[in-house]
mmCIF file of C-alpha atoms and ligand atoms in Angstrom:
data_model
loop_
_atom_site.group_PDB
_atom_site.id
_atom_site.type_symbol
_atom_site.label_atom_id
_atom_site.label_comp_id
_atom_site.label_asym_id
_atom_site.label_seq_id
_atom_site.Cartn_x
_atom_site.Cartn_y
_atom_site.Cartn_z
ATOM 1 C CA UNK C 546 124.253 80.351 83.278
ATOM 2 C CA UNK C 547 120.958 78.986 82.493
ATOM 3 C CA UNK C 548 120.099 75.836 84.689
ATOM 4 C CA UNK C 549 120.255 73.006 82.605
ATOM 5 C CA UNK C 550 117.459 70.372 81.580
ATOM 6 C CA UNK C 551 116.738 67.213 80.285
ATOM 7 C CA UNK C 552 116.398 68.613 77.013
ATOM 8 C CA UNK C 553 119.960 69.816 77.330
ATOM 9 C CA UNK C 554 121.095 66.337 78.263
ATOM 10 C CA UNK C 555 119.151 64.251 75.314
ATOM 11 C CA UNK C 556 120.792 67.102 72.905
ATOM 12 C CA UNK C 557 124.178 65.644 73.559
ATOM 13 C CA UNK C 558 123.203 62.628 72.439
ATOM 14 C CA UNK C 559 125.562 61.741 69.126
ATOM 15 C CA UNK C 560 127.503 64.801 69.584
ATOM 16 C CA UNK C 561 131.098 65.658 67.878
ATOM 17 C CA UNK C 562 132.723 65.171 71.196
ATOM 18 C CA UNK C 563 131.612 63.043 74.974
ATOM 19 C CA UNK C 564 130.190 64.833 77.821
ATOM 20 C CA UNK C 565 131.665 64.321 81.421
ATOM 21 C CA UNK C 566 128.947 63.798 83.958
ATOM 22 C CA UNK C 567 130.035 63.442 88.152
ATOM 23 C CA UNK C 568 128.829 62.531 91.712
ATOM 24 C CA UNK C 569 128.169 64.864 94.102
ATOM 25 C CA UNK C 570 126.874 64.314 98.112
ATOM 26 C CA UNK C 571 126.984 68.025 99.640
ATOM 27 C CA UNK C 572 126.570 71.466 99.000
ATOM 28 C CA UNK C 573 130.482 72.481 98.281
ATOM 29 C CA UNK C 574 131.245 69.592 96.462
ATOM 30 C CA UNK C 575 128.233 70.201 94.314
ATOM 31 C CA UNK C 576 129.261 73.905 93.766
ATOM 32 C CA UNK C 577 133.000 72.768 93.009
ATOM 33 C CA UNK C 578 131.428 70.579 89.837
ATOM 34 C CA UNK C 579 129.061 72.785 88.498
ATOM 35 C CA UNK C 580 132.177 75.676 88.500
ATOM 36 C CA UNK C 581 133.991 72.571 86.474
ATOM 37 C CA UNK C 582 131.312 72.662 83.688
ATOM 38 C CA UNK C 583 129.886 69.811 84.345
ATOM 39 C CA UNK C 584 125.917 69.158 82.917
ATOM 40 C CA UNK C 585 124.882 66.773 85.047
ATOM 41 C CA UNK C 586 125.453 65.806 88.862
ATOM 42 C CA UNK C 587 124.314 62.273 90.017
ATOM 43 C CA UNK C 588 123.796 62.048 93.843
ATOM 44 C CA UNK C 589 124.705 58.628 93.686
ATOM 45 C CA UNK C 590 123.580 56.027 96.237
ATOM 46 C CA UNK C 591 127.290 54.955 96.066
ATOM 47 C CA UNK C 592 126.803 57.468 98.552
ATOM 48 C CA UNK C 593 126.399 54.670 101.120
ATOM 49 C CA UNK C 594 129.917 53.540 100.613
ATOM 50 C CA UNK C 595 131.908 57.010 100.113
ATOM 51 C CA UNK C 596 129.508 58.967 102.450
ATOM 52 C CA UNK C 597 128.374 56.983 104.963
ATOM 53 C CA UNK C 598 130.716 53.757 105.284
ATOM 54 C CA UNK C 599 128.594 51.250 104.495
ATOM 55 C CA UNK C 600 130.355 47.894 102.630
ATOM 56 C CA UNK C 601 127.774 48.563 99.645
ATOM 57 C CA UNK C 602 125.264 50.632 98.615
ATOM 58 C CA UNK C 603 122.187 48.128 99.525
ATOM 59 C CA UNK C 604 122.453 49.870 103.349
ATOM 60 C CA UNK C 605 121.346 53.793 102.445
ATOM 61 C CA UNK C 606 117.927 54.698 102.544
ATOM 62 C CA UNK C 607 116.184 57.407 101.803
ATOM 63 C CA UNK C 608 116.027 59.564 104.422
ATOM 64 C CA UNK C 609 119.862 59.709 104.199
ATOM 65 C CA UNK C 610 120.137 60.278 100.583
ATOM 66 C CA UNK C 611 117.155 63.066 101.162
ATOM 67 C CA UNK C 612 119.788 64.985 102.992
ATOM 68 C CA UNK C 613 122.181 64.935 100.256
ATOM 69 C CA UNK C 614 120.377 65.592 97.325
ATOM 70 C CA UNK C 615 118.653 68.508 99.014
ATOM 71 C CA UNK C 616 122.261 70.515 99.743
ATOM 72 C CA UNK C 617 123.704 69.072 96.369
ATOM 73 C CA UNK C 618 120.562 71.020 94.776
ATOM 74 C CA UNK C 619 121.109 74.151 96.690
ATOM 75 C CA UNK C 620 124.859 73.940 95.461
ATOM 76 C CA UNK C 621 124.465 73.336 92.149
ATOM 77 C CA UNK C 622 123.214 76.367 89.902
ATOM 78 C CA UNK C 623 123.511 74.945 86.576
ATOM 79 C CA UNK C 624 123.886 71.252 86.554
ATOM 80 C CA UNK C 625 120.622 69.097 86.130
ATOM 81 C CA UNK C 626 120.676 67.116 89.489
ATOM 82 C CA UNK C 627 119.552 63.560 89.331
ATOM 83 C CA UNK C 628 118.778 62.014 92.552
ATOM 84 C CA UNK C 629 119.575 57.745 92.793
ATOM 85 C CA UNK C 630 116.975 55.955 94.071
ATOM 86 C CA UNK C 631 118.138 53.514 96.654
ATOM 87 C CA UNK C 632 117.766 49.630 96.974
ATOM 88 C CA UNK C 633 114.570 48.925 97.982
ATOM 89 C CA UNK C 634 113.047 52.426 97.289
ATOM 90 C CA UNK C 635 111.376 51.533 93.690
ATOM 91 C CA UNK C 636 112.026 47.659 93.353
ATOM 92 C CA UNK C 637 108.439 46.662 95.381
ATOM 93 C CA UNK C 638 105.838 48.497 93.196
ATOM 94 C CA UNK C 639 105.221 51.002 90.574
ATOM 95 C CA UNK C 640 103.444 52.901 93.287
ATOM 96 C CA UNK C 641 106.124 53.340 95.926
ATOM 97 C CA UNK C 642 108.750 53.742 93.283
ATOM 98 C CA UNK C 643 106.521 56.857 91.863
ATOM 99 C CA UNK C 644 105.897 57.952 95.600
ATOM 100 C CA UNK C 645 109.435 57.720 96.702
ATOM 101 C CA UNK C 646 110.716 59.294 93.284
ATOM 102 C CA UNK C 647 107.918 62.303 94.594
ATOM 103 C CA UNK C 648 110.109 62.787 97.567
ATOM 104 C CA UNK C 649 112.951 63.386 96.106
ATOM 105 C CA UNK C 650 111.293 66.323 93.764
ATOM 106 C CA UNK C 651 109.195 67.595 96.558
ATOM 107 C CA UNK C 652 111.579 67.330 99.428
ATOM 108 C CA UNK C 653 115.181 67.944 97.931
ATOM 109 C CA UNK C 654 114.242 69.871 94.541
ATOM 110 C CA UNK C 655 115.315 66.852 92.232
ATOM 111 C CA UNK C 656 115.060 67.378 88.833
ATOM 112 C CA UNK C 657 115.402 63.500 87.758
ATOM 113 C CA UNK C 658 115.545 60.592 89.349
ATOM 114 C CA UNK C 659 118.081 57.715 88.153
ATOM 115 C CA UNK C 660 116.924 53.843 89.163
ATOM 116 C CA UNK C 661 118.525 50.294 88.407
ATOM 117 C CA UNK C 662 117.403 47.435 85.950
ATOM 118 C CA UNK C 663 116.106 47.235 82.220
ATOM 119 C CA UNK C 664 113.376 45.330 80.899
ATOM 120 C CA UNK C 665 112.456 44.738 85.211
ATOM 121 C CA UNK C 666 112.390 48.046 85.538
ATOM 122 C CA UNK C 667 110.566 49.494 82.109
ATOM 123 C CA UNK C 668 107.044 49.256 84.239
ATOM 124 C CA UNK C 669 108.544 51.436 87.255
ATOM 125 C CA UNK C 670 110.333 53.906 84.406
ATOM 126 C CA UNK C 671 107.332 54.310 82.490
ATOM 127 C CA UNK C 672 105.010 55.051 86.271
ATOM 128 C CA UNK C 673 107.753 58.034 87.534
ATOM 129 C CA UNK C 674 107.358 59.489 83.750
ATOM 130 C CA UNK C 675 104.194 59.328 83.802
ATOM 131 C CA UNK C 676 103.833 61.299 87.344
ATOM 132 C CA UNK C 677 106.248 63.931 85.582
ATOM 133 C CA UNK C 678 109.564 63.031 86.459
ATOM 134 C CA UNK C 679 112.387 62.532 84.335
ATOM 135 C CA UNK C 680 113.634 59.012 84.698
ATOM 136 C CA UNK C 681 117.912 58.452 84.074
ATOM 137 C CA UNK C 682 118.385 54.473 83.744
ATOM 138 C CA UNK C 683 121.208 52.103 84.825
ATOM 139 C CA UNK C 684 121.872 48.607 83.145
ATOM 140 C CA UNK C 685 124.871 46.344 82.897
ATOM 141 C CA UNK C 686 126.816 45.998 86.252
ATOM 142 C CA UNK C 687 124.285 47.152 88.551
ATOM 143 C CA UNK C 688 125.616 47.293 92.054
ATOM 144 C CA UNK C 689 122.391 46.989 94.184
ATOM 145 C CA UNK C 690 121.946 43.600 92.585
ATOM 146 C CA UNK C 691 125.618 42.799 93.962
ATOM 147 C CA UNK C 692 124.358 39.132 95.705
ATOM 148 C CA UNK C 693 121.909 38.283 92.673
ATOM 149 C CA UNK C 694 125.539 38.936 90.587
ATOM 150 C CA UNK C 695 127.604 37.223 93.094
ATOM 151 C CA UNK C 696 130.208 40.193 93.234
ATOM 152 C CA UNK C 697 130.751 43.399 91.391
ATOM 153 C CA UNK C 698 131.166 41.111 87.838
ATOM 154 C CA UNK C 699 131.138 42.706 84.404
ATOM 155 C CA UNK C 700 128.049 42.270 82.465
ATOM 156 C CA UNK C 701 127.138 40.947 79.148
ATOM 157 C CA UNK C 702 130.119 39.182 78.221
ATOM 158 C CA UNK C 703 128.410 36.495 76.462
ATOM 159 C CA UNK C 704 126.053 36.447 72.913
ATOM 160 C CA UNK C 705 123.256 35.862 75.130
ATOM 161 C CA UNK C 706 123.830 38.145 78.513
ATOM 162 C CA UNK C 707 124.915 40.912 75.281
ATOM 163 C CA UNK C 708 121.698 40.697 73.068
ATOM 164 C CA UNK C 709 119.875 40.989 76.953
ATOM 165 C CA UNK C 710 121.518 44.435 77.650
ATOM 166 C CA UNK C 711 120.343 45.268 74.510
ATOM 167 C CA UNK C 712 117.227 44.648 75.274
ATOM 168 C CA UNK C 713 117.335 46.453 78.599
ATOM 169 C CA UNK C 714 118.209 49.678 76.876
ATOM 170 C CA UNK C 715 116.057 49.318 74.193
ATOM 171 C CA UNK C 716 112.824 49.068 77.176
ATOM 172 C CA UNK C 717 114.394 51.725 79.325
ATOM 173 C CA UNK C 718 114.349 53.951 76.019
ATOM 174 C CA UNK C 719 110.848 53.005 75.367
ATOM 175 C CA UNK C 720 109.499 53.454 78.907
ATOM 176 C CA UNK C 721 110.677 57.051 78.482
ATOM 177 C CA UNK C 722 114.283 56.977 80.660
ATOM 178 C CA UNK C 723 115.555 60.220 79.289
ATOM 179 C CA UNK C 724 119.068 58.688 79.472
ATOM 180 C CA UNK C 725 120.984 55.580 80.539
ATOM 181 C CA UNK C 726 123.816 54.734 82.434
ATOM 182 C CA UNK C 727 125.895 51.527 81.435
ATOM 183 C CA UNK C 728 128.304 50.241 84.214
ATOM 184 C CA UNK C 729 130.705 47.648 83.497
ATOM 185 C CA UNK C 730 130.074 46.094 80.563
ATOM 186 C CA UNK C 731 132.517 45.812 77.521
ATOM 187 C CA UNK C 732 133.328 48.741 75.160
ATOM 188 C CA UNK C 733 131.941 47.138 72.083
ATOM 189 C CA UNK C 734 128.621 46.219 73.399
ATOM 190 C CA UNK C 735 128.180 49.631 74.506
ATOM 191 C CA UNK C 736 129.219 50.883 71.182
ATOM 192 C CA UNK C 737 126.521 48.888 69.578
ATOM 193 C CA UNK C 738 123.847 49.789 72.464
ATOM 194 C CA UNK C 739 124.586 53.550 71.951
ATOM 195 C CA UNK C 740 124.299 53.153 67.962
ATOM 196 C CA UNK C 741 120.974 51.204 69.062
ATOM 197 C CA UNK C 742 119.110 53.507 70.923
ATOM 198 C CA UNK C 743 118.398 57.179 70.494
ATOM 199 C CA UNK C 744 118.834 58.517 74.209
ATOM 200 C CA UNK C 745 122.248 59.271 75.621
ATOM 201 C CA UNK C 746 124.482 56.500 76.804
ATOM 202 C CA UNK C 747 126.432 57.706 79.859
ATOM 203 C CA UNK C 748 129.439 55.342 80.587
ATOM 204 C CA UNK C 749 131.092 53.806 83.527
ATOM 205 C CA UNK C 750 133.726 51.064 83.145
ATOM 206 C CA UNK C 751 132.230 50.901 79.410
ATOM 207 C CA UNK C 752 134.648 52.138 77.316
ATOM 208 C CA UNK C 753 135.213 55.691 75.515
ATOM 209 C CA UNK C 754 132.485 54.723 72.970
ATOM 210 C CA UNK C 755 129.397 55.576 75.023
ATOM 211 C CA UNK C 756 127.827 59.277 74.276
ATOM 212 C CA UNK C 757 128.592 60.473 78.364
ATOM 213 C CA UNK C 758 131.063 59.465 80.837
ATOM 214 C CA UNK C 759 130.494 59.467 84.714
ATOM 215 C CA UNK C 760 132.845 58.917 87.827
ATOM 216 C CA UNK C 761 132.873 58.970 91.187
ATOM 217 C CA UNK C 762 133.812 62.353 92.826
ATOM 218 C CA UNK C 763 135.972 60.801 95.252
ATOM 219 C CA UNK C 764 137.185 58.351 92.930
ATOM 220 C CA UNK C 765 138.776 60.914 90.272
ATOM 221 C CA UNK C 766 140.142 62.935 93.169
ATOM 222 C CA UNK C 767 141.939 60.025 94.890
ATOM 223 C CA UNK C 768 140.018 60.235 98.543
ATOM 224 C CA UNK C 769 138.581 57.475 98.827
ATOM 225 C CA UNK C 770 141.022 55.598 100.240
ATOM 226 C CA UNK C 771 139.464 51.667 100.831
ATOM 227 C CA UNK C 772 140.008 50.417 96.807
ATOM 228 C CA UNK C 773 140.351 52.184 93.297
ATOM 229 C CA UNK C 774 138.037 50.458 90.632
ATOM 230 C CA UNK C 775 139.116 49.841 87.676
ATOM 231 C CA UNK C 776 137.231 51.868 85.766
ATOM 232 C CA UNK C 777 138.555 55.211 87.180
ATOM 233 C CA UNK C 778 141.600 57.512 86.099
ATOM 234 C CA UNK C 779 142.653 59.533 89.336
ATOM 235 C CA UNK C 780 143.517 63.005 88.765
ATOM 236 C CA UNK C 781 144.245 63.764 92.219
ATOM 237 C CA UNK C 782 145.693 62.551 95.213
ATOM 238 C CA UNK C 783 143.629 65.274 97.407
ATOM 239 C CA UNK C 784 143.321 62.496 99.982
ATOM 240 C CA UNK C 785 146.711 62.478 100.632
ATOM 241 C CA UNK C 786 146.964 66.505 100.273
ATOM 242 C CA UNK C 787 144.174 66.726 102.735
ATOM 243 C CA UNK C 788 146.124 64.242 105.575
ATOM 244 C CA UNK C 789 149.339 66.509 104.823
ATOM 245 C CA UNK C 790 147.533 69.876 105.443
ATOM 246 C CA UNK C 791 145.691 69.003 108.531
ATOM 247 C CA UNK C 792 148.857 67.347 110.087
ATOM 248 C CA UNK C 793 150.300 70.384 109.180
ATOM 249 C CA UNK C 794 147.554 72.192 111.673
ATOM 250 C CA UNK C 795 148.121 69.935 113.885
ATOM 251 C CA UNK C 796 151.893 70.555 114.421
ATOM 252 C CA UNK C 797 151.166 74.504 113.883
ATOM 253 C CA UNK C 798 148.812 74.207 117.318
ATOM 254 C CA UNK C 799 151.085 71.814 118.889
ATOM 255 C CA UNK C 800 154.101 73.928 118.389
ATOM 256 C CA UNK C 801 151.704 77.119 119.249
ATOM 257 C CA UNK C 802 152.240 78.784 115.881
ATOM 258 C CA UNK C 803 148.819 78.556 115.431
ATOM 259 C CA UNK C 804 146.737 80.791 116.206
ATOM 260 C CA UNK C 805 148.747 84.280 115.373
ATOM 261 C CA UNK C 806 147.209 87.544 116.738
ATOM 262 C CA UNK C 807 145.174 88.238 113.964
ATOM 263 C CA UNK C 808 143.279 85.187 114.142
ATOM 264 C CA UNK C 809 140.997 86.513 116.766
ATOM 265 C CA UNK C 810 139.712 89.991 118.538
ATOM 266 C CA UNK C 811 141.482 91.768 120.982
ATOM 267 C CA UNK C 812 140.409 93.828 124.353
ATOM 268 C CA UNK C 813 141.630 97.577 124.575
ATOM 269 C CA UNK C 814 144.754 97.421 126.969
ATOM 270 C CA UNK C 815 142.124 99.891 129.538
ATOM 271 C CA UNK C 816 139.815 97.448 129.461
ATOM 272 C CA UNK C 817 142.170 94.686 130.369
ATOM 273 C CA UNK C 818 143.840 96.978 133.008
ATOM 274 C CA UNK C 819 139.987 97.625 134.647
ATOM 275 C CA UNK C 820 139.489 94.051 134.584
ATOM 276 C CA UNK C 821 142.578 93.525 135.935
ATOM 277 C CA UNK C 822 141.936 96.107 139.079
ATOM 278 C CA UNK C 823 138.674 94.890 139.665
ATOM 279 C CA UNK C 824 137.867 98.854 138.730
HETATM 280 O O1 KIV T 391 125.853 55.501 92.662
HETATM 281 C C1 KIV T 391 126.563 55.959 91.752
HETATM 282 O O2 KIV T 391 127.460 56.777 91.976
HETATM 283 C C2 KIV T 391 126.286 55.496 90.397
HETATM 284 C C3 KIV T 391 127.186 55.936 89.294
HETATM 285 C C4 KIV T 391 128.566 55.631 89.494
HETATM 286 C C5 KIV T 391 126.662 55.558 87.970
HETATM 287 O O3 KIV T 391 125.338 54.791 90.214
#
């Protein structure tokens, strides 16, 4: 199939039914989702938490999400792949956020790059865009900001914090963010936000009216084992398949049915005699 690009994406926008979008860290996972159908892979920096371990995702840098995006690109044949820039990577100018959003094109073969904040972040938006790199956004509950929200909290509860998240997506939208994610915010604000603006609204923890959903890989397949948010269905309990298989290797070894005979190469019996008579 033919790799898919932004264009694709925006053309969803206000279609008859929602497109599923996913996370993806590694080359087989990556290949696993785009054999699922599935338009658009995020390399998110949640990463740092279902990756690499870290409490949140303000530890990952971007070295370490380098090395993901660039086997999630080689895995994925069809699906746009949209690198997340990590905390700290965009926040301090409009130059570093274009130079670090560079790396990810140059150095991992990113097609878009997906960054936090609204009306904050229209100035960084607009400087990637303008370098020639599609820009995804992400408003609402955004979790780099997790001090400055005191806790994973949902957003834009409140006539005021509500007509703000407006604004945010109406200044992504206009700084040229080809999409934009909203996490954790209520289902009829992002119902209104979607009607509002014209690029697609991809959904997490914001209800079925939102033009896109995405998850968590590990999330929908149940192996990530520390908490399930709220905001995710789990299809799968592959976590607890996985523990079950490998204990299963673990007794086959222990009990020596593992490995059989035709798990490895034999010598010719003369061979083993000549080695056996020194001959
Ligand atoms: O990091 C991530 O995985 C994300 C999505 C869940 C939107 O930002």
């Amino acid at each position: 199939m033919k790799k898919i690009t932004i264009d694709t994406i925006r053309s969803l926008k206000g279609a008859n039914s929602a497109f599923a979008t996913l996370t993806a860290y590694d080359f087989t996972s990556a290949k696993l989702v785009d054999q699922a159908g599935i338009p658009l892979i995020l390399v998110g920096d949640s990463a740092a938490m279902v990756v690499y371990g870290y409490d949140t995702t303000i530890p990952v840098s971007m070295d370490e999400m380098i090395f993901l995006v660039g086997s999630v690109t080689r895995g994925a044949e069809t699906a746009l792949v949209v690198a997340d820039m990590p905390f700290m990577s965009y926040q301090v100018s409009v130059e570093n956020a274009i130079f670090n959003a560079g790396r990810f094109v140059k150095e991992a073969n990113a097609q878009a790059v997906k960054l936090e904040g609204g009306v904050n972040s229209a100035d960084h938006i607009t400087g990637i865009v303008n370098a020639g790199i599609p820009v995804m956004a992400h408003i609402g509950l955004t979790p780099q900001s997790f001090h400055q929200m005191s806790g994973y909290k949902v957003q834009g509860k409140t006539k005021s914090t509500a007509e703000q998240l407006i604004e945010d997506a109406v200044a992504v939208e206009a700084a040229g963010a080809f999409s934009v994610v909203l996490e954790g915010i209520p289902s009829e604000l992002a119902k209104i936000v979607t009607e509002t603006v014209s690029i697609p609204t991809v959904g997490i923890g914001a209800g079925p009216y939102c033009d896109g959903q995405i998850q968590v890989f590990h999330d929908i397949l149940g192996l990530f084992g520390t908490f399930v948010p709220k905001h995710t269905k789990q299809y799968s309990k592959l976590g607890e398949n996985i523990v079950d298989t490998i204990s299963q290797y673990r007794a086959d070894v222990e009990t020596g049915k593992f490995p059989e005979a035709k798990h490895s190469a034999h010598l010719k019996e003369e061979i083993i005699n000549a080695i056996r008579s020194g001959s």
